[in-house]
Coordinates of C-alpha atoms in Angstrom, one line a residue:
M1 CA 106.6 86.0 86.3
V2 CA 103.2 86.2 84.5
P3 CA 100.3 84.2 86.1
E4 CA 99.4 80.9 84.6
N5 CA 95.8 82.1 83.7
L6 CA 97.1 84.7 81.3
S7 CA 95.9 82.8 78.3
D8 CA 92.4 82.8 79.8
L9 CA 92.4 86.6 79.9
I10 CA 94.3 87.3 76.7
E11 CA 93.6 84.9 73.8
S12 CA 95.0 87.0 71.0
A13 CA 97.1 90.1 70.5
L14 CA 97.9 92.7 67.8
V15 CA 101.3 94.1 67.2
V16 CA 101.6 97.3 65.2
D17 CA 105.1 98.4 64.2
D18 CA 106.5 99.6 60.9
S19 CA 109.8 97.8 61.5
A20 CA 109.5 94.1 60.5
L21 CA 112.4 93.2 62.8
Q22 CA 111.0 95.0 65.8
R23 CA 107.6 93.5 65.1
Q24 CA 108.9 89.9 65.0
H25 CA 110.8 90.6 68.2
T26 CA 107.7 91.6 70.0
V27 CA 105.7 88.7 68.5
G28 CA 108.3 86.3 69.9
L29 CA 108.2 87.9 73.3
L30 CA 104.4 87.5 73.4
R31 CA 104.5 83.9 72.3
E32 CA 107.1 83.2 75.1
L33 CA 104.5 84.6 77.5
G34 CA 101.8 82.2 76.4
I35 CA 99.9 84.2 73.7
D36 CA 99.7 82.1 70.6
L37 CA 97.2 84.0 68.3
I38 CA 99.0 87.2 67.2
Y39 CA 98.0 89.5 64.4
E40 CA 100.5 91.9 62.8
A41 CA 100.2 95.3 61.1
G42 CA 103.0 97.5 59.6
N43 CA 101.3 100.8 60.3
G44 CA 98.1 102.4 61.6
N45 CA 96.1 102.1 58.4
E46 CA 96.8 98.4 58.1
A47 CA 95.8 97.9 61.8
L48 CA 92.5 99.7 61.2
D49 CA 91.8 97.6 58.1
L50 CA 92.6 94.4 60.0
L51 CA 90.4 95.3 62.9
G52 CA 87.6 95.9 60.5
L53 CA 87.8 92.3 59.4
L54 CA 87.7 90.8 62.8
K55 CA 84.4 90.1 64.6
L56 CA 86.0 90.8 68.0
P57 CA 89.1 92.9 68.7
P58 CA 92.2 91.2 70.1
G59 CA 92.7 90.9 73.8
L60 CA 95.8 93.1 73.7
A61 CA 97.5 95.6 71.3
V62 CA 101.2 96.6 71.4
I63 CA 101.5 99.8 69.4
D64 CA 104.7 101.5 68.2
L65 CA 104.4 105.3 68.5
E66 CA 106.7 106.4 65.6
M67 CA 105.3 105.2 62.3
P68 CA 105.0 106.8 58.9
G69 CA 101.6 107.9 57.6
M70 CA 99.6 107.3 60.8
D71 CA 101.6 107.4 64.0
G72 CA 100.7 105.4 67.1
I73 CA 99.0 108.3 68.8
E74 CA 96.7 109.0 65.8
L75 CA 95.9 105.2 65.7
I76 CA 94.9 105.2 69.3
Q77 CA 92.7 108.2 68.8
H78 CA 91.0 106.5 65.8
L79 CA 90.4 103.4 67.9
Q80 CA 88.7 105.5 70.6
A81 CA 86.6 107.2 68.0
K82 CA 85.5 103.9 66.6
G83 CA 84.7 102.5 70.0
V84 CA 87.5 99.9 69.9
N85 CA 88.7 99.6 73.5
M86 CA 91.2 96.8 74.0
P87 CA 94.1 96.9 76.5
L88 CA 97.0 98.8 75.1
I89 CA 100.8 98.7 75.5
V90 CA 102.6 101.5 73.7
A91 CA 106.3 101.3 72.9
S92 CA 108.9 103.8 71.7
S93 CA 112.6 104.6 72.0
R94 CA 111.7 108.3 72.7
E95 CA 112.1 110.0 76.1
A96 CA 110.2 108.8 79.2
S97 CA 108.3 112.1 79.5
L98 CA 106.8 111.6 76.0
L99 CA 105.7 108.1 76.9
L100 CA 104.2 109.3 80.1
S101 CA 102.2 112.0 78.2
V102 CA 100.8 109.4 75.8
E103 CA 99.9 107.1 78.7
N104 CA 98.0 110.0 80.3
M105 CA 96.3 110.7 77.0
I106 CA 95.1 107.2 76.7
Q107 CA 93.7 107.2 80.3
T108 CA 92.0 110.6 79.6
L109 CA 90.3 109.0 76.5
G110 CA 88.9 106.4 78.8
M111 CA 90.9 103.5 77.3
H112 CA 92.8 100.8 79.2
V113 CA 96.6 101.3 79.0
L114 CA 98.8 98.6 80.6
G115 CA 102.1 100.4 80.1
A116 CA 104.1 102.9 78.1
L117 CA 107.4 101.0 77.5
Q118 CA 110.8 102.2 76.2
K119 CA 112.4 100.2 73.5
P120 CA 114.1 97.8 73.2
L121 CA 111.3 95.6 74.7
D122 CA 112.1 92.5 76.7
N123 CA 110.2 89.8 78.6
G124 CA 110.5 91.7 81.9
K125 CA 108.9 94.9 80.6
I126 CA 106.0 93.2 78.9
A127 CA 105.5 90.8 81.8
S128 CA 105.3 93.7 84.2
A129 CA 102.6 95.3 82.1
L130 CA 100.7 92.0 81.8
R131 CA 100.7 91.6 85.6
A132 CA 98.8 94.9 85.8
F133 CA 96.3 93.4 83.3
T134 CA 95.8 90.2 85.4
R135 CA 95.4 92.2 88.6
A136 CA 92.6 94.1 86.8
G137 CA 91.2 91.0 85.2
N138 CA 88.9 90.1 88.0
V139 CA 87.5 93.6 88.2
V140 CA 86.9 93.6 84.5
R141 CA 85.1 90.3 84.7
Q142 CA 83.0 91.5 87.7
K143 CA 81.9 94.5 85.7
A144 CA 81.1 92.4 82.7
D145 CA 79.1 90.0 84.8
A146 CA 77.5 92.6 87.0
G147 CA 74.0 91.8 85.7
P148 CA 71.1 94.3 85.7
S149 CA 71.7 97.8 86.7
M150 CA 71.0 98.8 90.3
C151 CA 68.6 101.5 91.4
E152 CA 68.4 103.9 94.4
A153 CA 66.0 101.6 96.2
D154 CA 68.5 98.7 96.0
L155 CA 71.2 100.9 97.4
A156 CA 69.0 102.3 100.2
A157 CA 68.0 98.8 101.2
A158 CA 71.7 97.7 101.2
I159 CA 72.7 100.5 103.5
A160 CA 69.8 99.8 105.9
N161 CA 70.4 96.0 105.9
G162 CA 74.2 96.3 106.5
E163 CA 75.2 94.9 103.2
I164 CA 77.8 97.7 102.7
I165 CA 80.8 96.9 104.9
P166 CA 84.3 98.2 105.3
Y167 CA 87.3 96.3 104.0
Y168 CA 90.6 97.5 105.5
Q169 CA 93.9 98.2 103.7
P170 CA 96.9 98.4 106.0
K171 CA 99.1 101.5 106.1
V172 CA 102.6 100.8 107.3
D173 CA 105.7 102.7 108.4
V174 CA 107.9 102.9 105.3
Q175 CA 111.1 102.7 107.2
T176 CA 110.2 99.8 109.5
G177 CA 107.3 98.1 107.8
I178 CA 105.3 98.2 111.1
L179 CA 101.5 98.5 110.9
K180 CA 100.4 102.0 111.8
G181 CA 96.9 102.2 110.6
V182 CA 94.3 101.0 108.1
E183 CA 92.0 102.7 105.6
A184 CA 88.3 101.6 105.6
L185 CA 87.0 101.1 102.1
A186 CA 83.4 100.5 101.3
R187 CA 82.4 97.2 99.7
W188 CA 78.8 96.1 98.9
K189 CA 78.4 92.5 99.8
H190 CA 75.4 91.7 97.7
P191 CA 73.6 88.5 98.7
E192 CA 73.2 87.3 95.1
R193 CA 75.8 89.2 93.0
G194 CA 78.7 89.0 95.4
M195 CA 81.1 91.8 96.1
I196 CA 80.4 95.1 94.3
P197 CA 83.2 97.7 94.1
P198 CA 82.7 101.3 95.3
D199 CA 82.9 102.9 91.8
R200 CA 79.6 101.2 91.0
F201 CA 77.6 102.6 93.9
I202 CA 79.4 105.7 95.4
P203 CA 78.3 108.0 92.5
M204 CA 74.8 106.8 92.9
A205 CA 74.9 107.4 96.6
E206 CA 76.1 111.0 96.0
S207 CA 73.6 111.8 93.3
S208 CA 70.7 110.4 95.4
G209 CA 71.6 111.9 98.7
L210 CA 72.2 108.5 100.3
I211 CA 75.9 109.3 100.8
H212 CA 75.2 110.8 104.2
D213 CA 73.6 107.7 105.6
L214 CA 76.4 105.6 103.9
T215 CA 79.2 107.7 105.4
I216 CA 77.8 107.5 108.9
R217 CA 77.2 103.7 108.6
M218 CA 80.8 103.2 107.4
M219 CA 82.1 105.3 110.3
D220 CA 79.9 103.4 112.7
Q221 CA 81.3 100.1 111.6
A222 CA 84.9 101.3 111.4
M223 CA 84.8 102.8 114.9
A224 CA 83.2 99.7 116.3
Q225 CA 86.0 97.7 114.8
A226 CA 88.7 100.1 116.0
A227 CA 87.3 99.7 119.6
I228 CA 87.6 95.9 119.3
W229 CA 91.2 96.2 118.0
Y230 CA 92.1 98.7 120.8
S231 CA 90.7 96.3 123.4
R232 CA 93.1 93.7 122.1
G233 CA 96.1 96.0 122.2
L234 CA 96.1 96.9 118.5
T235 CA 96.1 100.7 118.8
I236 CA 96.2 101.7 115.1
K237 CA 94.7 104.7 113.4
V238 CA 91.6 104.1 111.2
A239 CA 91.1 106.3 108.1
V240 CA 87.6 106.8 106.6
N241 CA 86.8 108.5 103.3
L242 CA 84.6 111.5 103.7
S243 CA 82.3 112.7 100.9
P244 CA 82.5 116.4 100.3
L245 CA 78.7 116.5 100.4
S246 CA 78.8 115.5 104.1
L247 CA 80.7 118.7 104.9
E248 CA 77.5 120.6 104.1
Q249 CA 75.4 118.7 106.6
P250 CA 74.8 120.8 109.8
D251 CA 74.6 117.8 112.0
F252 CA 77.5 115.9 110.6
L253 CA 79.9 116.8 113.4
Q254 CA 77.5 115.9 116.2
R255 CA 76.8 112.5 114.5
I256 CA 80.4 111.4 114.4
L257 CA 81.1 112.8 117.9
A258 CA 78.3 110.6 119.1
L259 CA 80.0 107.6 117.5
V260 CA 83.3 108.5 119.2
D261 CA 81.6 108.7 122.6
R262 CA 79.7 105.5 122.0
Y263 CA 82.9 103.5 121.3
E264 CA 85.0 105.4 123.8
L265 CA 87.6 106.3 121.2
S266 CA 89.9 109.3 121.0
A267 CA 89.3 111.5 118.0
E268 CA 93.0 111.6 117.4
R269 CA 92.9 107.9 116.3
I270 CA 90.4 108.7 113.5
V271 CA 91.6 110.1 110.2
L272 CA 89.1 111.6 107.7
E273 CA 90.4 111.4 104.1
I274 CA 89.1 114.2 101.9
T275 CA 89.9 114.3 98.1
E276 CA 91.6 117.5 97.1
G277 CA 88.7 118.6 94.9
S278 CA 86.2 118.3 97.7
V279 CA 86.2 121.9 98.9
V280 CA 87.6 123.6 95.7
A281 CA 84.5 125.7 95.5
N282 CA 85.6 127.4 98.7
K283 CA 82.2 126.9 100.4
G284 CA 82.3 128.5 103.8
N285 CA 80.3 125.7 105.4
S286 CA 82.8 123.1 104.2
L287 CA 85.8 125.0 105.4
G288 CA 84.1 125.7 108.7
M289 CA 83.2 122.0 109.2
L290 CA 86.8 120.9 108.4
S291 CA 88.1 123.4 110.9
R292 CA 85.7 122.2 113.6
L293 CA 86.6 118.6 112.9
R294 CA 90.3 119.5 113.4
L295 CA 89.5 121.4 116.6
K296 CA 87.9 118.2 118.0
G297 CA 91.1 116.3 117.3
F298 CA 90.3 114.3 114.1
G299 CA 93.1 113.9 111.7
L300 CA 92.5 115.4 108.2
S301 CA 94.1 113.8 105.2
I302 CA 94.2 115.4 101.7
D303 CA 93.6 112.3 99.5
D304 CA 94.7 111.8 95.9
Y305 CA 97.2 114.7 96.2
G306 CA 98.5 115.8 92.8
T307 CA 95.5 114.8 90.7
G308 CA 93.9 118.2 90.7
F309 CA 94.9 121.8 90.1
S310 CA 94.1 123.2 93.5
S311 CA 96.4 121.1 95.7
M312 CA 98.7 123.9 97.0
Q313 CA 95.8 126.2 97.5
Q314 CA 94.0 123.6 99.6
L315 CA 97.1 123.0 101.7
A316 CA 97.3 126.7 102.4
R317 CA 93.7 127.1 103.7
I318 CA 92.7 123.8 105.3
P319 CA 94.3 122.4 108.6
F320 CA 95.4 119.1 107.1
T321 CA 97.5 116.8 109.2
E322 CA 98.3 114.3 106.4
L323 CA 99.2 114.4 102.7
K324 CA 98.3 111.3 100.7
I325 CA 100.1 111.1 97.4
D326 CA 98.1 109.6 94.5
R327 CA 99.2 106.2 93.1
S328 CA 99.8 107.8 89.7
F329 CA 102.9 109.5 91.1
V330 CA 104.1 106.4 93.1
D331 CA 103.6 103.4 90.8
G332 CA 106.7 103.1 88.6
A333 CA 108.4 106.1 90.0
H334 CA 111.7 104.2 90.4
E335 CA 112.0 104.0 86.6
R336 CA 110.5 107.4 85.6
K337 CA 112.5 110.5 86.3
N338 CA 109.5 112.9 86.0
L339 CA 107.6 110.9 88.6
R340 CA 110.6 110.8 90.9
V341 CA 111.0 114.6 90.8
I342 CA 107.3 115.2 91.5
L343 CA 107.2 112.6 94.2
Q344 CA 110.3 113.9 96.0
S345 CA 109.1 117.5 95.7
A346 CA 105.7 116.6 97.3
L347 CA 107.4 114.7 100.1
D348 CA 109.9 117.6 100.8
M349 CA 107.0 120.1 100.8
A350 CA 104.9 118.0 103.2
K351 CA 107.9 117.6 105.5
R352 CA 108.4 121.4 105.7
L353 CA 104.6 121.8 106.4
E354 CA 105.0 119.1 109.2
L355 CA 102.5 116.8 107.6
V356 CA 102.5 113.0 107.8
T357 CA 103.1 111.6 104.3
V358 CA 101.3 108.6 102.9
A359 CA 102.1 107.0 99.5
E360 CA 99.4 104.8 98.0
G361 CA 99.6 102.3 95.2
I362 CA 103.0 100.8 96.1
E363 CA 103.3 97.6 94.1
T364 CA 107.0 96.9 93.7
M365 CA 110.0 96.7 96.0
E366 CA 111.8 99.2 93.8
D367 CA 109.2 101.9 94.5
W368 CA 109.2 100.9 98.2
R369 CA 113.0 101.5 98.4
L370 CA 112.7 104.8 96.6
L371 CA 110.1 106.0 99.1
Q372 CA 112.4 105.0 101.9
S373 CA 115.2 107.0 100.4
F374 CA 112.9 110.0 100.0
G375 CA 111.8 109.9 103.7
C376 CA 108.1 109.0 103.2
N377 CA 106.3 108.2 106.4
L378 CA 103.6 105.7 105.6
G379 CA 102.8 103.5 102.6
Q380 CA 99.9 101.3 101.4
G381 CA 99.5 99.2 98.3
Y382 CA 99.4 95.6 97.0
L383 CA 103.1 95.1 97.9
I384 CA 102.0 95.3 101.5
A385 CA 98.4 94.0 101.4
K386 CA 95.1 94.2 99.5
P387 CA 92.0 95.5 101.3
M388 CA 90.6 92.7 103.5
P389 CA 87.7 92.0 105.9
A390 CA 88.5 92.9 109.5
N391 CA 88.7 89.3 110.6
E392 CA 91.5 88.6 108.2
L393 CA 93.8 91.4 109.6
P394 CA 95.2 89.4 112.5
L395 CA 96.3 86.5 110.2
W396 CA 97.8 89.0 107.7
L397 CA 99.6 90.7 110.5
K398 CA 101.3 87.4 111.6
G399 CA 102.6 86.8 108.1
H400 CA 103.6 90.4 107.7
H401 CA 105.8 90.3 110.8
R402 CA 107.9 87.7 109.0
R403 CA 108.4 90.1 106.1
L404 CA 109.7 93.0 108.3
P405 CA 113.5 92.2 107.7
E406 CA 112.8 92.2 103.9
L407 CA 111.0 95.6 104.1
R408 CA 113.5 97.4 106.2
P409 CA 116.3 99.4 104.5
A410 CA 119.5 97.4 103.8
P411 CA 122.3 98.2 106.4
R412 CA 124.9 100.6 105.2
S413 CA 128.3 99.3 104.5
D414 CA 129.8 101.3 107.4
E415 CA 127.3 99.5 109.7
H416 CA 128.6 96.2 108.6
N417 CA 132.1 97.3 109.5
G418 CA 131.1 98.6 112.9
T419 CA 132.1 102.2 112.0
T420 CA 130.1 105.4 112.1

């Protein structure tokens, strides 16, 4: 089902397809989903001419890949070159691997792709892509309404005043659904502009040198909250993202050990998530710091696994305890053979290396069931919960307990019959 506010987010659409029959079919599907103003073009050149006449681009474009003259890929490249960046759905009857490649190309171009769908299209496929759009809609609006740009002084003051706080996203056991941990994610709670997402201030923090203070402040808050949860019987692990720049700080280990002592925590309950590209330069200080952190008992997670070229090399030379598979290999894996093969290979390798496996970006029950069948240990994503303030976790947990039967694997037929 597509949310009721879809027409507020998408007021018009463009359908580009050289087949008049296919084009009318797609137009009909979009109208059924609540989009009334729909433009049509029979090929890429017609689409570019039409867009040249419009003051604003449509809120969505559905583009066929195989067209004479200018194919869909060339059209998308022309759109990017002209600075026309509207949400895209690409469609083709060709193999899934080709569609995935086109989807990756669009993302690399910095454009917004909602889905790469195999024909024939139907309401379910398009609605699924539009759900992704509505999930991103609030983020897009926040960025559009962000107001004046921020400076380093604003960020420094926000860190000092405690405006940057952790939101926590649950990590649950894939086989049972039981809560096992949370990931602390930085959010800037601006007194006038509301919640500011991390992609708007983390790069500034790293370029300005403020990332060290921000990291320690986030760890301080996360460990303080962990101590409160532990005192109430909720002994879960807390994961905190670690900037690669912090690994070069000589006093970093002493500072977080001081926090562990202050809150009387065991280092084994804290997981430090490091992106796989963080120590790709093979800096001795970084490798030494990671080894010392592991010696002290902290868990080390390789984050966003699979998004870089050095993943296996990193696993071979750093004492990781956890492998976190990037959402790009999880979301939609149940319907894409290439993703399934990569996902299963990563999970099998991690199992042989005796690493805990975490899948992020789980949004559908079909992907959840797939991860169960592949033996993944932990999962997080919107299917389970969005990131939330610490005070909302107990209420979420109560509701989540009622979902546990739904999240657990269905009993095998032999179990129903009482046989083994």
